[in-house]
């Protein structure tokens, strides 16, 4: 007599694409002197009221304008230009995931819409504020190096 008493089901029979999703601690996986940390700290210190003014409403389950700006700057730093490539990087690259801060990755149309509708309206002001902030950091740091001052911010 054959007794089969299965106490635990085999969930891999249900679907071929069964995957365990582990929570990733990106803080520990990215080194302390990585450029993505420096960029994030730099953008956090910026006044982005002009960028936020271009929005009628901001949805809760998507990347904020600040996070989208971080993504766009980091993509430009790494030579990723197209919105489809940026979308792919947001899904695959750990540094882009760090900039998203746990939010879902934006799709390519959201990225293109951000650039054409929101960033284009205030890019001159953002670049001027960035230049001013960098100039203040450089002038205030005559004795040391610029990079040590920037790493202190991050």
PDB file of C-alpha atoms in Angstrom:
ATOM      1  CA  UNK A   1       0.000   0.000   0.000  1.00  0.00           C
ATOM      2  CA  UNK A   2       1.434   3.354  -1.108  1.00  0.00           C
ATOM      3  CA  UNK A   3       0.774   6.279   1.152  1.00  0.00           C
ATOM      4  CA  UNK A   4       1.449   9.750  -0.156  1.00  0.00           C
ATOM      5  CA  UNK A   5       0.854  12.402   2.355  1.00  0.00           C
ATOM      6  CA  UNK A   6       2.225  15.638   0.917  1.00  0.00           C
ATOM      7  CA  UNK A   7       2.351  18.258   3.595  1.00  0.00           C
ATOM      8  CA  UNK A   8       3.925  20.977   1.494  1.00  0.00           C
ATOM      9  CA  UNK A   9       2.723  21.798  -1.996  1.00  0.00           C
ATOM     10  CA  UNK A  10       5.056  22.123  -4.955  1.00  0.00           C
ATOM     11  CA  UNK A  11       4.380  25.662  -6.098  1.00  0.00           C
ATOM     12  CA  UNK A  12       6.850  25.430  -8.948  1.00  0.00           C
ATOM     13  CA  UNK A  13       4.368  23.190 -10.832  1.00  0.00           C
ATOM     14  CA  UNK A  14       1.888  26.048 -11.044  1.00  0.00           C
ATOM     15  CA  UNK A  15       4.075  28.353 -13.057  1.00  0.00           C
ATOM     16  CA  UNK A  16       7.372  28.094 -14.851  1.00  0.00           C
ATOM     17  CA  UNK A  17       8.419  31.590 -13.781  1.00  0.00           C
ATOM     18  CA  UNK A  18       8.314  31.131 -10.026  1.00  0.00           C
ATOM     19  CA  UNK A  19      10.743  33.456  -8.301  1.00  0.00           C
ATOM     20  CA  UNK A  20      11.405  34.401  -4.721  1.00  0.00           C
ATOM     21  CA  UNK A  21      11.619  38.145  -4.221  1.00  0.00           C
ATOM     22  CA  UNK A  22      14.097  39.035  -1.551  1.00  0.00           C
ATOM     23  CA  UNK A  23      14.224  42.490  -0.012  1.00  0.00           C
ATOM     24  CA  UNK A  24      17.514  44.037  -1.022  1.00  0.00           C
ATOM     25  CA  UNK A  25      19.365  46.438   1.266  1.00  0.00           C
ATOM     26  CA  UNK A  26      20.890  48.709  -1.344  1.00  0.00           C
ATOM     27  CA  UNK A  27      22.501  50.884   1.328  1.00  0.00           C
ATOM     28  CA  UNK A  28      24.933  48.082   2.143  1.00  0.00           C
ATOM     29  CA  UNK A  29      25.564  47.046  -1.449  1.00  0.00           C
ATOM     30  CA  UNK A  30      26.749  50.454  -2.703  1.00  0.00           C
ATOM     31  CA  UNK A  31      30.125  51.660  -1.500  1.00  0.00           C
ATOM     32  CA  UNK A  32      30.341  54.800   0.607  1.00  0.00           C
ATOM     33  CA  UNK A  33      32.353  56.748  -1.981  1.00  0.00           C
ATOM     34  CA  UNK A  34      30.245  55.847  -5.009  1.00  0.00           C
ATOM     35  CA  UNK A  35      29.216  58.709  -7.290  1.00  0.00           C
ATOM     36  CA  UNK A  36      25.543  57.775  -6.956  1.00  0.00           C
ATOM     37  CA  UNK A  37      25.617  58.680  -3.252  1.00  0.00           C
ATOM     38  CA  UNK A  38      27.267  62.001  -4.035  1.00  0.00           C
ATOM     39  CA  UNK A  39      24.686  62.780  -6.712  1.00  0.00           C
ATOM     40  CA  UNK A  40      21.807  61.880  -4.413  1.00  0.00           C
ATOM     41  CA  UNK A  41      23.105  64.101  -1.617  1.00  0.00           C
ATOM     42  CA  UNK A  42      23.761  66.943  -4.041  1.00  0.00           C
ATOM     43  CA  UNK A  43      20.244  66.857  -5.537  1.00  0.00           C
ATOM     44  CA  UNK A  44      18.701  66.576  -2.060  1.00  0.00           C
ATOM     45  CA  UNK A  45      20.329  69.913  -1.214  1.00  0.00           C
ATOM     46  CA  UNK A  46      18.910  71.680  -4.270  1.00  0.00           C
ATOM     47  CA  UNK A  47      15.830  73.892  -4.347  1.00  0.00           C
ATOM     48  CA  UNK A  48      13.544  72.252  -6.904  1.00  0.00           C
ATOM     49  CA  UNK A  49      10.471  74.422  -6.427  1.00  0.00           C
ATOM     50  CA  UNK A  50      10.506  75.354 -10.145  1.00  0.00           C
ATOM     51  CA  UNK A  51      10.411  71.677 -11.084  1.00  0.00           C
ATOM     52  CA  UNK A  52       7.588  70.899  -8.669  1.00  0.00           C
ATOM     53  CA  UNK A  53       5.640  73.911  -9.984  1.00  0.00           C
ATOM     54  CA  UNK A  54       5.361  72.240 -13.406  1.00  0.00           C
ATOM     55  CA  UNK A  55       3.220  69.464 -11.898  1.00  0.00           C
ATOM     56  CA  UNK A  56      -0.527  69.674 -11.345  1.00  0.00           C
ATOM     57  CA  UNK A  57      -0.486  66.657  -9.066  1.00  0.00           C
ATOM     58  CA  UNK A  58       2.070  64.080  -7.990  1.00  0.00           C
ATOM     59  CA  UNK A  59       0.975  60.476  -7.663  1.00  0.00           C
ATOM     60  CA  UNK A  60       1.942  58.480  -4.602  1.00  0.00           C
ATOM     61  CA  UNK A  61       3.002  55.223  -6.283  1.00  0.00           C
ATOM     62  CA  UNK A  62       5.489  56.649  -8.743  1.00  0.00           C
ATOM     63  CA  UNK A  63       8.882  58.310  -8.602  1.00  0.00           C
ATOM     64  CA  UNK A  64       8.867  61.888  -7.360  1.00  0.00           C
ATOM     65  CA  UNK A  65      10.198  64.724  -9.534  1.00  0.00           C
ATOM     66  CA  UNK A  66      13.317  64.812  -7.345  1.00  0.00           C
ATOM     67  CA  UNK A  67      13.927  61.102  -7.975  1.00  0.00           C
ATOM     68  CA  UNK A  68      13.301  61.530 -11.695  1.00  0.00           C
ATOM     69  CA  UNK A  69      15.866  64.351 -11.805  1.00  0.00           C
ATOM     70  CA  UNK A  70      18.377  62.133 -10.008  1.00  0.00           C
ATOM     71  CA  UNK A  71      17.748  59.374 -12.534  1.00  0.00           C
ATOM     72  CA  UNK A  72      18.161  61.721 -15.494  1.00  0.00           C
ATOM     73  CA  UNK A  73      21.412  63.216 -14.179  1.00  0.00           C
ATOM     74  CA  UNK A  74      22.842  59.806 -13.306  1.00  0.00           C
ATOM     75  CA  UNK A  75      21.866  58.449 -16.713  1.00  0.00           C
ATOM     76  CA  UNK A  76      23.616  61.389 -18.398  1.00  0.00           C
ATOM     77  CA  UNK A  77      26.694  60.791 -16.235  1.00  0.00           C
ATOM     78  CA  UNK A  78      26.838  57.210 -17.496  1.00  0.00           C
ATOM     79  CA  UNK A  79      26.034  57.916 -21.143  1.00  0.00           C
ATOM     80  CA  UNK A  80      22.542  56.411 -21.049  1.00  0.00           C
ATOM     81  CA  UNK A  81      20.492  58.662 -23.292  1.00  0.00           C
ATOM     82  CA  UNK A  82      17.329  56.999 -24.590  1.00  0.00           C
ATOM     83  CA  UNK A  83      14.274  56.687 -22.379  1.00  0.00           C
ATOM     84  CA  UNK A  84      14.042  52.951 -23.120  1.00  0.00           C
ATOM     85  CA  UNK A  85      17.635  52.424 -22.003  1.00  0.00           C
ATOM     86  CA  UNK A  86      16.977  54.437 -18.840  1.00  0.00           C
ATOM     87  CA  UNK A  87      13.907  52.295 -18.132  1.00  0.00           C
ATOM     88  CA  UNK A  88      15.977  49.133 -18.552  1.00  0.00           C
ATOM     89  CA  UNK A  89      18.681  50.539 -16.278  1.00  0.00           C
ATOM     90  CA  UNK A  90      16.064  51.333 -13.607  1.00  0.00           C
ATOM     91  CA  UNK A  91      14.994  47.681 -13.645  1.00  0.00           C
ATOM     92  CA  UNK A  92      18.490  46.159 -13.724  1.00  0.00           C
ATOM     93  CA  UNK A  93      21.074  48.554 -12.300  1.00  0.00           C
ATOM     94  CA  UNK A  94      21.497  48.696  -8.538  1.00  0.00           C
ATOM     95  CA  UNK A  95      22.521  52.381  -8.588  1.00  0.00           C
ATOM     96  CA  UNK A  96      19.343  53.416 -10.384  1.00  0.00           C
ATOM     97  CA  UNK A  97      17.328  51.363  -7.875  1.00  0.00           C
ATOM     98  CA  UNK A  98      19.112  53.240  -5.090  1.00  0.00           C
ATOM     99  CA  UNK A  99      18.044  56.558  -6.619  1.00  0.00           C
ATOM    100  CA  UNK A 100      14.438  55.344  -6.884  1.00  0.00           C
ATOM    101  CA  UNK A 101      14.389  54.706  -3.114  1.00  0.00           C
ATOM    102  CA  UNK A 102      12.067  51.709  -3.346  1.00  0.00           C
ATOM    103  CA  UNK A 103       9.620  53.220  -5.826  1.00  0.00           C
ATOM    104  CA  UNK A 104       8.699  51.256  -8.962  1.00  0.00           C
ATOM    105  CA  UNK A 105      10.807  51.945 -12.046  1.00  0.00           C
ATOM    106  CA  UNK A 106       9.208  54.478 -14.412  1.00  0.00           C
ATOM    107  CA  UNK A 107       8.403  53.320 -17.935  1.00  0.00           C
ATOM    108  CA  UNK A 108       9.949  54.920 -20.997  1.00  0.00           C
ATOM    109  CA  UNK A 109       6.933  57.124 -21.741  1.00  0.00           C
ATOM    110  CA  UNK A 110       6.993  58.522 -18.187  1.00  0.00           C
ATOM    111  CA  UNK A 111      10.681  59.323 -18.568  1.00  0.00           C
ATOM    112  CA  UNK A 112      10.160  60.990 -21.956  1.00  0.00           C
ATOM    113  CA  UNK A 113       7.185  62.936 -20.593  1.00  0.00           C
ATOM    114  CA  UNK A 114       9.266  64.111 -17.629  1.00  0.00           C
ATOM    115  CA  UNK A 115      11.962  65.448 -19.936  1.00  0.00           C
ATOM    116  CA  UNK A 116       9.661  67.102 -22.460  1.00  0.00           C
ATOM    117  CA  UNK A 117       6.971  68.513 -20.166  1.00  0.00           C
ATOM    118  CA  UNK A 118       8.675  69.175 -16.852  1.00  0.00           C
ATOM    119  CA  UNK A 119      12.459  69.271 -17.070  1.00  0.00           C
ATOM    120  CA  UNK A 120      12.532  71.341 -20.251  1.00  0.00           C
ATOM    121  CA  UNK A 121      10.528  74.131 -18.588  1.00  0.00           C
ATOM    122  CA  UNK A 122      12.954  74.625 -15.717  1.00  0.00           C
ATOM    123  CA  UNK A 123      16.280  73.198 -16.880  1.00  0.00           C
ATOM    124  CA  UNK A 124      17.950  76.644 -17.101  1.00  0.00           C
ATOM    125  CA  UNK A 125      17.019  77.455 -13.502  1.00  0.00           C
ATOM    126  CA  UNK A 126      18.143  74.038 -12.253  1.00  0.00           C
ATOM    127  CA  UNK A 127      21.469  74.291 -14.091  1.00  0.00           C
ATOM    128  CA  UNK A 128      22.008  77.826 -12.763  1.00  0.00           C
ATOM    129  CA  UNK A 129      21.305  76.670  -9.195  1.00  0.00           C
ATOM    130  CA  UNK A 130      23.657  73.718  -9.661  1.00  0.00           C
ATOM    131  CA  UNK A 131      26.416  75.965 -10.953  1.00  0.00           C
ATOM    132  CA  UNK A 132      25.925  78.383  -8.062  1.00  0.00           C
ATOM    133  CA  UNK A 133      26.020  75.589  -5.499  1.00  0.00           C
ATOM    134  CA  UNK A 134      29.196  74.135  -7.015  1.00  0.00           C
ATOM    135  CA  UNK A 135      30.837  77.575  -7.138  1.00  0.00           C
ATOM    136  CA  UNK A 136      30.067  78.153  -3.460  1.00  0.00           C
ATOM    137  CA  UNK A 137      31.532  74.767  -2.575  1.00  0.00           C
ATOM    138  CA  UNK A 138      34.706  75.445  -4.542  1.00  0.00           C
ATOM    139  CA  UNK A 139      35.176  78.993  -3.169  1.00  0.00           C
ATOM    140  CA  UNK A 140      34.549  77.892   0.394  1.00  0.00           C
ATOM    141  CA  UNK A 141      37.090  75.112   0.061  1.00  0.00           C
ATOM    142  CA  UNK A 142      40.321  76.867  -0.917  1.00  0.00           C
ATOM    143  CA  UNK A 143      42.529  74.902   1.483  1.00  0.00           C
ATOM    144  CA  UNK A 144      41.300  71.392   0.656  1.00  0.00           C
ATOM    145  CA  UNK A 145      40.279  69.621  -2.464  1.00  0.00           C
ATOM    146  CA  UNK A 146      36.894  69.900  -4.064  1.00  0.00           C
ATOM    147  CA  UNK A 147      36.288  66.157  -3.937  1.00  0.00           C
ATOM    148  CA  UNK A 148      36.856  65.933  -0.197  1.00  0.00           C
ATOM    149  CA  UNK A 149      34.297  68.697   0.320  1.00  0.00           C
ATOM    150  CA  UNK A 150      31.797  66.919  -1.922  1.00  0.00           C
ATOM    151  CA  UNK A 151      32.362  63.612  -0.116  1.00  0.00           C
ATOM    152  CA  UNK A 152      31.702  65.412   3.179  1.00  0.00           C
ATOM    153  CA  UNK A 153      28.249  66.378   1.872  1.00  0.00           C
ATOM    154  CA  UNK A 154      27.420  62.784   0.974  1.00  0.00           C
TER     155      UNK A 154
END
